Amino acid sequence: MSALIEDVSARKIINSRGDPTIEVDITTVDGFGSASAPSGASTGKAEAIPFPEGGVEEAIKKVEELVAPEIIGLYADEQEEVDRLLRELDGTENFQNIGGNTVYAVSLAVADAAANSYNLPLFKYLGGSLASDLPFPLGNVVGGGKHALGKATDIQEFLVLPVGAPYFSAAVEANAKIHKKLKDIIRKVDSTFTGGKGDEGAWAPNVTNDQALEAVFSACQEVSGEIGFECKPGLDVAASSLWEPKKKNYVYARDGLSRDSGEQIDYILDLIEKYSLVYVEDPLHEDDFQGFKELTQKSRRCLVCGDDLFVTNVKRLSKGIKTRSGNAIIIKMNQVGTLTETWETTKLALENSYVPVVSHRSGETASTHIAHLAVAFKAPVIKTGVVGGERIAKLNELIRIEESLGEKARMANLKI
């Protein structure tokens, strides 16, 4: 088998929001790999720059004229060397020359081609023969913020996590049942609701944050009773989008109120207690390491997860570990660019008892790679929606992985 790279090509495709993005193909002597880059609407300021100036067209040009001549002739199974070269070719810390999405597509396509060259599924190629833990699916069922329009909630995502699921396919079905049940519950609260959805397939009703939480909590309880195992609610507050630096307040425009940092912490703690939340993402703005520390110390049996806080970055996660800010981290490869750096961040999280949550972006493609990354990285949770073709693609791929593992398949050890 030879993973020698023979050809590299790139094209413009469309993501789930209808925006252009990049897809890269890698051809080796004995294999082929392809990867496309997703895009976020709610992004952290410390993330890699998605595309160079000039957008996707310029990114394709960079692949063809700068990247391809350098990596053709290398071996796709030498991932660290390829990723180091991508860093050198860009020459900046945030990939502003080539673009984080460009690097994401190239780096992941190289891994995909290497796995194919050895006739292995990506999760086994990256994680080895012992990779057999399936993540619990975390799904967005009611959405607002930057993922919805109109009078939707200030809080960006109301999530469900089937913590008691005995196997992965049962967990997927549980989330889907909750999503369906919510449609009827929401109609009783919002008479104007016509079934509108946000970017990730979550319902986008005209309700308050508290009404949305009541609905999700109720749906979780009802479905848990029907299926015989526990499903719990969670939140992605996306607090950086609510934060007004000059006023030093979190502004909840839909609810017509604002909270200072102390009040925000108390508010989140009250929600955790009242609704038995097991997951809260970005409850405070992206530079508030001390606030994350305080919330983590005061909360019980809840994952306090940093997305904008950490942006899949080793330096920012190291700072969080030092201050004990949060106990979970979102893993989004295109926040940092390369597969090597994504694995380094995930490994650091696992070594320090932070729960890595491999995540989609709001503007997704039909690519299924993050399903394989979640298993290969031993991530206990994957955040990838509940409905919508680009979300279902990842979930169905994990069902296939579960089937392929047979008796070896097991749910991850999720400690909350």
CSV table of C-alpha atoms in Angstrom, one decimal:
chain,number,residue,atom,x,y,z
A,1,MET,CA,0.0,0.0,0.0
A,2,SER,CA,1.3,3.5,-0.8
A,3,ALA,CA,0.0,6.7,0.6
A,4,LEU,CA,2.2,8.9,-1.7
A,5,ILE,CA,0.3,12.0,-2.6
A,6,GLU,CA,0.0,12.3,-6.4
A,7,ASP,CA,-2.6,15.0,-6.9
A,8,VAL,CA,-4.4,17.8,-5.0
A,9,SER,CA,-7.4,19.7,-6.2
A,10,ALA,CA,-10.0,22.1,-4.7
A,11,ARG,CA,-13.4,23.4,-5.7
A,12,LYS,CA,-16.1,25.7,-4.4
A,13,ILE,CA,-19.3,24.1,-3.0
A,14,ILE,CA,-22.2,25.3,-1.0
A,15,ASN,CA,-22.8,24.7,2.7
A,16,SER,CA,-26.1,24.3,4.5
A,17,ARG,CA,-26.7,28.0,4.9
A,18,GLY,CA,-26.3,28.5,1.1
A,19,ASP,CA,-22.8,30.1,1.5
A,20,PRO,CA,-19.8,29.1,-0.5
A,21,THR,CA,-17.1,27.0,1.1
A,22,ILE,CA,-14.1,24.9,0.0
A,23,GLU,CA,-13.7,21.1,-0.7
A,24,VAL,CA,-10.4,19.5,-1.3
A,25,ASP,CA,-9.5,16.2,-2.9
A,26,ILE,CA,-6.3,14.3,-2.3
A,27,THR,CA,-5.2,11.4,-4.5
A,28,THR,CA,-2.5,8.9,-3.5
A,29,VAL,CA,-1.0,6.0,-5.3
A,30,ASP,CA,-3.4,3.6,-3.6
A,31,GLY,CA,-6.2,5.8,-2.3
A,32,PHE,CA,-8.4,8.9,-2.4
A,33,GLY,CA,-9.6,11.4,0.2
A,34,SER,CA,-11.9,14.4,0.2
A,35,ALA,CA,-13.0,16.9,2.9
A,36,SER,CA,-15.1,20.1,2.9
A,37,ALA,CA,-15.0,22.9,5.5
A,38,PRO,CA,-18.0,24.1,7.6
A,39,SER,CA,-18.5,27.6,8.8
A,40,GLY,CA,-19.8,29.1,12.0
A,41,ALA,CA,-22.1,32.1,12.5
A,42,SER,CA,-21.2,32.6,16.2
A,43,THR,CA,-17.4,32.6,16.2
A,44,GLY,CA,-14.8,33.4,18.8
A,45,LYS,CA,-12.4,36.2,18.2
A,46,ALA,CA,-9.4,33.9,18.8
A,47,GLU,CA,-10.5,31.5,16.0
A,48,ALA,CA,-8.5,31.0,12.8
A,49,ILE,CA,-9.5,33.3,10.0
A,50,PRO,CA,-11.8,31.1,7.8
A,51,PHE,CA,-10.7,32.3,4.4
A,52,PRO,CA,-8.0,34.6,3.0
A,53,GLU,CA,-8.9,38.0,1.7
A,54,GLY,CA,-10.7,37.3,-1.5
A,55,GLY,CA,-12.8,34.5,-0.1
A,56,VAL,CA,-13.3,30.9,-1.4
A,57,GLU,CA,-11.9,31.8,-4.8
A,58,GLU,CA,-8.7,33.0,-3.3
A,59,ALA,CA,-8.5,29.9,-1.1
A,60,ILE,CA,-8.8,27.6,-4.1
A,61,LYS,CA,-6.0,29.6,-5.8
A,62,LYS,CA,-3.8,29.2,-2.7
A,63,VAL,CA,-4.4,25.4,-2.7
A,64,GLU,CA,-3.5,25.1,-6.4
A,65,GLU,CA,-0.6,27.5,-6.5
A,66,LEU,CA,0.9,27.3,-3.0
A,67,VAL,CA,-0.1,24.1,-1.2
A,68,ALA,CA,-0.4,21.5,-4.0
A,69,PRO,CA,3.2,21.9,-5.3
A,70,GLU,CA,4.5,21.4,-1.8
A,71,ILE,CA,2.6,18.4,-0.6
A,72,ILE,CA,2.5,16.4,-3.8
A,73,GLY,CA,5.3,13.8,-3.3
A,74,LEU,CA,4.8,13.7,0.4
A,75,TYR,CA,3.1,10.7,2.1
A,76,ALA,CA,-0.5,11.2,3.4
A,77,ASP,CA,0.2,9.0,6.4
A,78,GLU,CA,2.8,11.5,7.6
A,79,GLN,CA,0.1,13.8,9.0
A,80,GLU,CA,2.3,15.8,11.4
A,81,GLU,CA,4.7,16.7,8.6
A,82,VAL,CA,1.9,17.8,6.2
A,83,ASP,CA,0.3,19.9,9.0
A,84,ARG,CA,3.7,21.5,9.9
A,85,LEU,CA,4.2,22.4,6.3
A,86,LEU,CA,0.8,24.0,6.1
A,87,ARG,CA,1.7,26.1,9.1
A,88,GLU,CA,5.0,27.2,7.4
A,89,LEU,CA,3.3,28.0,4.1
A,90,ASP,CA,0.8,30.3,5.8
A,91,GLY,CA,3.3,32.0,8.2
A,92,THR,CA,0.7,33.5,10.5
A,93,GLU,CA,-0.7,32.3,13.9
A,94,ASN,CA,-4.4,32.5,12.7
A,95,PHE,CA,-4.0,31.2,9.1
A,96,GLN,CA,-5.0,34.6,7.6
A,97,ASN,CA,-3.0,33.9,4.5
A,98,ILE,CA,-4.3,30.5,3.5
A,99,GLY,CA,-7.4,30.5,5.7
A,100,GLY,CA,-8.4,28.1,8.6
A,101,ASN,CA,-11.1,26.5,6.5
A,102,THR,CA,-8.7,25.9,3.6
A,103,VAL,CA,-6.2,24.3,6.0
A,104,TYR,CA,-9.0,22.3,7.6
A,105,ALA,CA,-10.1,20.8,4.2
A,106,VAL,CA,-6.5,20.0,3.1
A,107,SER,CA,-5.4,18.5,6.4
A,108,LEU,CA,-8.6,16.3,6.8
A,109,ALA,CA,-8.5,15.3,3.2
A,110,VAL,CA,-4.9,14.1,3.7
A,111,ALA,CA,-6.0,11.9,6.6
A,112,ASP,CA,-9.0,10.6,4.7
A,113,ALA,CA,-6.7,9.7,1.8
A,114,ALA,CA,-4.3,7.9,4.1
A,115,ALA,CA,-7.1,5.9,5.7
A,116,ASN,CA,-8.4,5.0,2.2
A,117,SER,CA,-4.9,4.0,1.1
A,118,TYR,CA,-4.7,1.4,3.9
A,119,ASN,CA,-8.3,0.3,3.3
A,120,LEU,CA,-9.4,1.5,6.8
A,121,PRO,CA,-12.3,3.6,8.0
A,122,LEU,CA,-11.0,7.0,9.2
A,123,PHE,CA,-11.8,6.3,12.9
A,124,LYS,CA,-9.7,3.1,12.9
A,125,TYR,CA,-6.9,4.7,11.0
A,126,LEU,CA,-6.7,7.6,13.5
A,127,GLY,CA,-7.7,5.9,16.7
A,128,GLY,CA,-6.3,2.4,16.2
A,129,SER,CA,-8.0,-1.0,16.5
A,130,LEU,CA,-9.2,-0.3,20.1
A,131,ALA,CA,-11.3,2.7,19.1
A,132,SER,CA,-14.8,1.5,20.0
A,133,ASP,CA,-16.4,4.2,22.3
A,134,LEU,CA,-19.5,5.9,20.8
A,135,PRO,CA,-20.2,9.5,21.9
A,136,PHE,CA,-23.4,10.6,23.4
A,137,PRO,CA,-25.2,12.9,20.8
A,138,LEU,CA,-25.9,16.4,22.0
A,139,GLY,CA,-28.7,18.0,19.9
A,140,ASN,CA,-30.1,21.5,19.4
A,141,VAL,CA,-33.9,21.3,19.6
A,142,VAL,CA,-34.9,25.0,20.1
A,143,GLY,CA,-32.7,27.8,18.8
A,144,GLY,CA,-32.3,31.5,18.8
A,145,GLY,CA,-29.4,34.0,18.8
A,146,LYS,CA,-27.4,34.2,15.6
A,147,HIS,CA,-28.9,30.8,14.4
A,148,ALA,CA,-32.4,32.2,14.0
A,149,LEU,CA,-34.3,35.3,12.8
A,150,GLY,CA,-37.1,37.4,14.2
A,151,LYS,CA,-38.3,37.2,17.8
A,152,ALA,CA,-36.5,34.0,18.7
A,153,THR,CA,-34.8,33.5,22.1
A,154,ASP,CA,-31.7,35.4,23.2
A,155,ILE,CA,-30.1,32.2,24.3
A,156,GLN,CA,-28.7,30.6,21.2
A,157,GLU,CA,-29.3,26.9,21.7
A,158,PHE,CA,-31.6,24.7,23.9
A,159,LEU,CA,-30.1,21.3,23.8
A,160,VAL,CA,-30.8,17.7,24.8
A,161,LEU,CA,-28.4,15.0,25.9
A,162,PRO,CA,-29.7,11.3,26.3
A,163,VAL,CA,-27.3,10.6,29.2
A,164,GLY,CA,-28.9,7.2,30.0
A,165,ALA,CA,-28.8,5.8,26.4
A,166,PRO,CA,-27.6,2.2,26.4
A,167,TYR,CA,-26.4,2.4,22.8
A,168,PHE,CA,-25.9,5.1,20.1
A,169,SER,CA,-28.8,4.4,17.8
A,170,ALA,CA,-31.2,4.6,20.8
A,171,ALA,CA,-29.7,7.9,21.8
A,172,VAL,CA,-30.3,9.3,18.2
A,173,GLU,CA,-33.9,8.1,18.3
A,174,ALA,CA,-34.4,9.7,21.7
A,175,ASN,CA,-33.2,13.1,20.5
A,176,ALA,CA,-35.5,12.9,17.5
A,177,LYS,CA,-38.5,12.0,19.6
A,178,ILE,CA,-37.9,15.1,21.8
A,179,HIS,CA,-37.6,17.3,18.8
A,180,LYS,CA,-40.9,16.0,17.4
A,181,LYS,CA,-42.7,16.3,20.8
A,182,LEU,CA,-41.5,19.9,21.2
A,183,LYS,CA,-43.4,20.9,18.1
A,184,ASP,CA,-46.7,20.2,19.8
A,185,ILE,CA,-45.6,21.7,23.1
A,186,ILE,CA,-44.4,24.9,21.4
A,187,ARG,CA,-47.7,25.4,19.5
A,188,LYS,CA,-49.5,25.6,22.9
A,189,VAL,CA,-47.2,28.4,24.0
A,190,ASP,CA,-46.7,30.3,20.7
A,191,SER,CA,-49.9,30.6,18.7
A,192,THR,CA,-48.0,32.1,15.8
A,193,PHE,CA,-45.6,29.2,15.5
A,194,THR,CA,-45.6,27.7,11.9
A,195,GLY,CA,-42.8,25.2,12.3
A,196,GLY,CA,-39.9,27.6,11.5
A,197,LYS,CA,-36.4,26.4,12.1
A,198,GLY,CA,-33.0,27.9,12.6
A,199,ASP,CA,-29.6,27.1,10.9
A,200,GLU,CA,-29.2,23.8,12.6
A,201,GLY,CA,-32.7,22.4,12.3
A,202,ALA,CA,-33.9,23.5,15.8
A,203,TRP,CA,-37.3,25.0,16.2
A,204,ALA,CA,-37.2,28.8,16.2
A,205,PRO,CA,-40.4,30.0,18.0
A,206,ASN,CA,-41.5,33.4,19.3
A,207,VAL,CA,-41.0,32.5,23.0
A,208,THR,CA,-39.0,33.8,26.0
A,209,ASN,CA,-35.9,32.0,27.2
A,210,ASP,CA,-37.9,30.6,30.2
A,211,GLN,CA,-40.7,29.4,28.0
A,212,ALA,CA,-38.2,27.6,25.8
A,213,LEU,CA,-36.5,26.0,28.8
A,214,GLU,CA,-39.9,24.9,30.3
A,215,ALA,CA,-40.8,23.3,26.9
A,216,VAL,CA,-37.5,21.4,26.5
A,217,PHE,CA,-37.5,20.3,30.2
A,218,SER,CA,-41.1,19.0,29.8
A,219,ALA,CA,-40.3,17.2,26.5
A,220,CYS,CA,-37.2,15.5,28.1
A,221,GLN,CA,-39.3,14.3,31.0
A,222,GLU,CA,-42.0,12.9,28.8
A,223,VAL,CA,-39.7,11.1,26.4
A,224,SER,CA,-37.6,9.7,29.2
A,225,GLY,CA,-40.7,8.2,30.7
A,226,GLU,CA,-41.6,6.7,27.3
A,227,ILE,CA,-38.3,5.2,26.3
A,228,GLY,CA,-37.0,4.1,29.8
A,229,PHE,CA,-33.8,6.0,30.0
A,230,GLU,CA,-32.9,9.6,31.0
A,231,CYS,CA,-32.6,12.5,28.7
A,232,LYS,CA,-31.5,15.9,30.1
A,233,PRO,CA,-31.6,19.5,28.9
A,234,GLY,CA,-28.6,21.8,28.2
A,235,LEU,CA,-27.8,25.2,26.9
A,236,ASP,CA,-25.4,27.0,24.6
A,237,VAL,CA,-25.8,30.6,25.8
A,238,ALA,CA,-23.3,32.1,23.3
A,239,ALA,CA,-22.8,34.8,25.9
A,240,SER,CA,-20.2,36.7,23.9
A,241,SER,CA,-23.0,37.7,21.5
A,242,LEU,CA,-25.0,39.1,24.5
A,243,TRP,CA,-22.0,40.9,26.1
A,244,GLU,CA,-21.8,44.7,25.9
A,245,PRO,CA,-18.2,45.5,26.9
A,246,LYS,CA,-18.8,49.2,27.4
A,247,LYS,CA,-21.8,48.6,29.7
A,248,LYS,CA,-20.2,45.4,31.1
A,249,ASN,CA,-23.6,43.8,30.9
A,250,TYR,CA,-25.2,40.8,29.2
A,251,VAL,CA,-28.1,42.3,27.3
A,252,TYR,CA,-31.1,40.0,26.8
A,253,ALA,CA,-33.0,42.1,24.1
A,254,ARG,CA,-35.8,39.6,23.6
A,255,ASP,CA,-36.5,39.5,27.4
A,256,GLY,CA,-35.9,43.2,27.8
A,257,LEU,CA,-33.3,43.0,30.6
A,258,SER,CA,-29.6,43.0,31.3
A,259,ARG,CA,-27.3,41.3,33.8
A,260,ASP,CA,-23.9,42.1,35.1
A,261,SER,CA,-21.3,39.3,35.4
A,262,GLY,CA,-22.3,38.4,38.9
A,263,GLU,CA,-26.0,38.3,38.0
A,264,GLN,CA,-25.2,36.3,34.9
A,265,ILE,CA,-23.5,33.6,37.0
A,266,ASP,CA,-26.4,33.5,39.5
A,267,TYR,CA,-28.8,33.3,36.6
A,268,ILE,CA,-27.1,30.3,35.0
A,269,LEU,CA,-26.7,28.6,38.4
A,270,ASP,CA,-30.5,29.0,39.0
A,271,LEU,CA,-31.2,27.5,35.5
A,272,ILE,CA,-28.9,24.5,36.2
A,273,GLU,CA,-30.7,23.9,39.5
A,274,LYS,CA,-34.3,24.5,38.3
A,275,TYR,CA,-34.1,22.5,35.0
A,276,SER,CA,-31.5,19.9,36.0
A,277,LEU,CA,-29.2,21.1,33.2
A,278,VAL,CA,-26.3,18.7,32.5
A,279,TYR,CA,-24.5,21.0,30.0
A,280,VAL,CA,-24.0,24.7,29.7
A,281,GLU,CA,-21.8,26.1,26.9
A,282,ASP,CA,-20.4,29.6,26.8
A,283,PRO,CA,-22.4,30.9,29.8
A,284,LEU,CA,-20.0,33.9,30.0
A,285,HIS,CA,-18.1,35.9,27.4
A,286,GLU,CA,-15.0,34.6,25.7
A,287,ASP,CA,-12.4,36.3,28.0
A,288,ASP,CA,-14.0,35.7,31.3
A,289,PHE,CA,-11.8,32.9,32.6
A,290,GLN,CA,-12.5,33.9,36.2
A,291,GLY,CA,-16.3,33.9,35.7
A,292,PHE,CA,-16.0,30.4,34.2
A,293,LYS,CA,-13.9,29.3,37.3
A,294,GLU,CA,-16.6,30.6,39.7
A,295,LEU,CA,-19.4,29.0,37.8
A,296,THR,CA,-17.6,25.7,37.6
A,297,GLN,CA,-16.9,25.7,41.3
A,298,LYS,CA,-20.5,26.5,42.3
A,299,SER,CA,-22.3,24.2,39.8
A,300,ARG,CA,-22.9,20.5,40.4
A,301,ARG,CA,-23.3,17.6,38.0
A,302,CYS,CA,-23.1,19.9,35.0
A,303,LEU,CA,-20.6,20.3,32.2
A,304,VAL,CA,-19.5,23.9,31.9
A,305,CYS,CA,-18.2,24.0,28.4
A,306,GLY,CA,-16.0,26.6,26.7
A,307,ASP,CA,-16.3,27.2,23.0
A,308,ASP,CA,-15.4,30.8,22.3
A,309,LEU,CA,-13.4,30.6,25.5
A,310,PHE,CA,-11.0,28.0,24.2
A,311,VAL,CA,-11.5,27.9,20.4
A,312,THR,CA,-9.8,24.4,20.2
A,313,ASN,CA,-6.5,26.2,21.1
A,314,VAL,CA,-3.8,24.6,23.3
A,315,LYS,CA,-2.7,27.9,24.8
A,316,ARG,CA,-6.2,29.0,25.7
A,317,LEU,CA,-7.1,25.6,27.1
A,318,SER,CA,-3.8,25.5,29.1
A,319,LYS,CA,-4.8,28.9,30.7
A,320,GLY,CA,-8.3,27.4,31.5
A,321,ILE,CA,-6.7,24.3,33.1
A,322,LYS,CA,-4.5,26.5,35.2
A,323,THR,CA,-7.4,28.5,36.5
A,324,ARG,CA,-9.9,25.6,36.5
A,325,SER,CA,-12.2,27.5,34.2
A,326,GLY,CA,-14.8,25.1,33.0
A,327,ASN,CA,-14.7,21.3,32.8
A,328,ALA,CA,-15.5,20.7,29.1
A,329,ILE,CA,-14.3,22.0,25.8
A,330,ILE,CA,-15.8,22.2,22.3
A,331,ILE,CA,-13.6,20.7,19.6
A,332,LYS,CA,-14.0,22.4,16.2
A,333,MET,CA,-11.1,21.6,13.9
A,334,ASN,CA,-11.5,24.6,11.7
A,335,GLN,CA,-11.1,26.9,14.7
A,336,VAL,CA,-7.4,25.9,14.8
A,337,GLY,CA,-6.9,24.5,11.3
A,338,THR,CA,-5.0,21.3,11.3
A,339,LEU,CA,-5.8,17.8,12.4
A,340,THR,CA,-2.6,17.6,14.4
A,341,GLU,CA,-3.3,20.7,16.5
A,342,THR,CA,-6.9,19.5,17.0
A,343,TRP,CA,-5.7,16.2,18.4
A,344,GLU,CA,-3.1,18.0,20.6
A,345,THR,CA,-5.9,20.1,22.2
A,346,THR,CA,-8.2,17.1,22.6
A,347,LYS,CA,-5.4,15.1,24.2
A,348,LEU,CA,-4.6,17.9,26.6
A,349,ALA,CA,-8.3,18.1,27.6
A,350,LEU,CA,-8.5,14.4,28.3
A,351,GLU,CA,-5.3,14.4,30.3
A,352,ASN,CA,-6.8,17.1,32.6
A,353,SER,CA,-10.3,15.6,33.0
A,354,TYR,CA,-11.9,18.1,30.6
A,355,VAL,CA,-14.7,16.5,28.5
A,356,PRO,CA,-14.0,17.1,24.8
A,357,VAL,CA,-17.2,17.7,22.8
A,358,VAL,CA,-16.5,17.2,19.1
A,359,SER,CA,-18.8,19.7,17.3
A,360,HIS,CA,-20.4,20.7,14.0
A,361,ARG,CA,-20.7,24.3,12.8
A,362,SER,CA,-24.0,26.1,12.0
A,363,GLY,CA,-23.0,26.2,8.3
A,364,GLU,CA,-22.3,22.5,7.6
A,365,THR,CA,-21.7,20.3,4.7
A,366,ALA,CA,-22.7,16.6,4.2
A,367,SER,CA,-19.2,15.5,5.3
A,368,THR,CA,-19.2,12.8,8.0
A,369,HIS,CA,-15.6,13.2,9.2
A,370,ILE,CA,-16.4,14.6,12.6
A,371,ALA,CA,-18.3,11.3,13.4
A,372,HIS,CA,-15.0,9.5,12.9
A,373,LEU,CA,-13.0,12.1,14.8
A,374,ALA,CA,-15.3,11.7,17.8
A,375,VAL,CA,-14.7,8.0,18.0
A,376,ALA,CA,-11.0,8.2,17.2
A,377,PHE,CA,-10.4,11.0,19.8
A,378,LYS,CA,-12.5,9.1,22.4
A,379,ALA,CA,-14.7,12.2,22.8
A,380,PRO,CA,-17.6,11.3,25.2
A,381,VAL,CA,-20.0,13.8,23.4
A,382,ILE,CA,-20.6,14.8,19.8
A,383,LYS,CA,-22.6,18.0,19.2
A,384,THR,CA,-24.1,17.6,15.7
A,385,GLY,CA,-27.8,18.5,15.7
A,386,VAL,CA,-30.9,16.3,15.6
A,387,VAL,CA,-32.5,16.8,12.2
A,388,GLY,CA,-31.5,18.2,8.8
A,389,GLY,CA,-29.6,16.2,6.1
A,390,GLU,CA,-26.2,17.6,7.0
A,391,ARG,CA,-26.7,16.8,10.7
A,392,ILE,CA,-28.3,13.4,10.1
A,393,ALA,CA,-25.3,12.5,7.9
A,394,LYS,CA,-23.0,12.5,10.9
A,395,LEU,CA,-25.5,10.7,13.2
A,396,ASN,CA,-26.2,8.0,10.6
A,397,GLU,CA,-22.4,7.5,10.1
A,398,LEU,CA,-22.0,6.8,13.8
A,399,ILE,CA,-24.9,4.3,13.6
A,400,ARG,CA,-22.9,2.6,10.8
A,401,ILE,CA,-19.7,2.7,12.9
A,402,GLU,CA,-21.6,1.2,15.8
A,403,GLU,CA,-22.8,-1.6,13.6
A,404,SER,CA,-19.4,-2.2,12.2
A,405,LEU,CA,-17.9,-2.5,15.7
A,406,GLY,CA,-20.5,-5.2,16.6
A,407,GLU,CA,-20.0,-6.5,20.2
A,408,LYS,CA,-17.0,-4.2,20.7
A,409,ALA,CA,-19.3,-1.1,20.5
A,410,ARG,CA,-20.0,0.7,23.7
A,411,MET,CA,-21.1,4.1,24.8
A,412,ALA,CA,-18.4,6.4,26.1
A,413,ASN,CA,-17.7,6.9,29.7
A,414,LEU,CA,-19.4,10.2,30.3
A,415,LYS,CA,-18.7,11.6,33.7
A,416,ILE,CA,-20.9,14.5,34.8
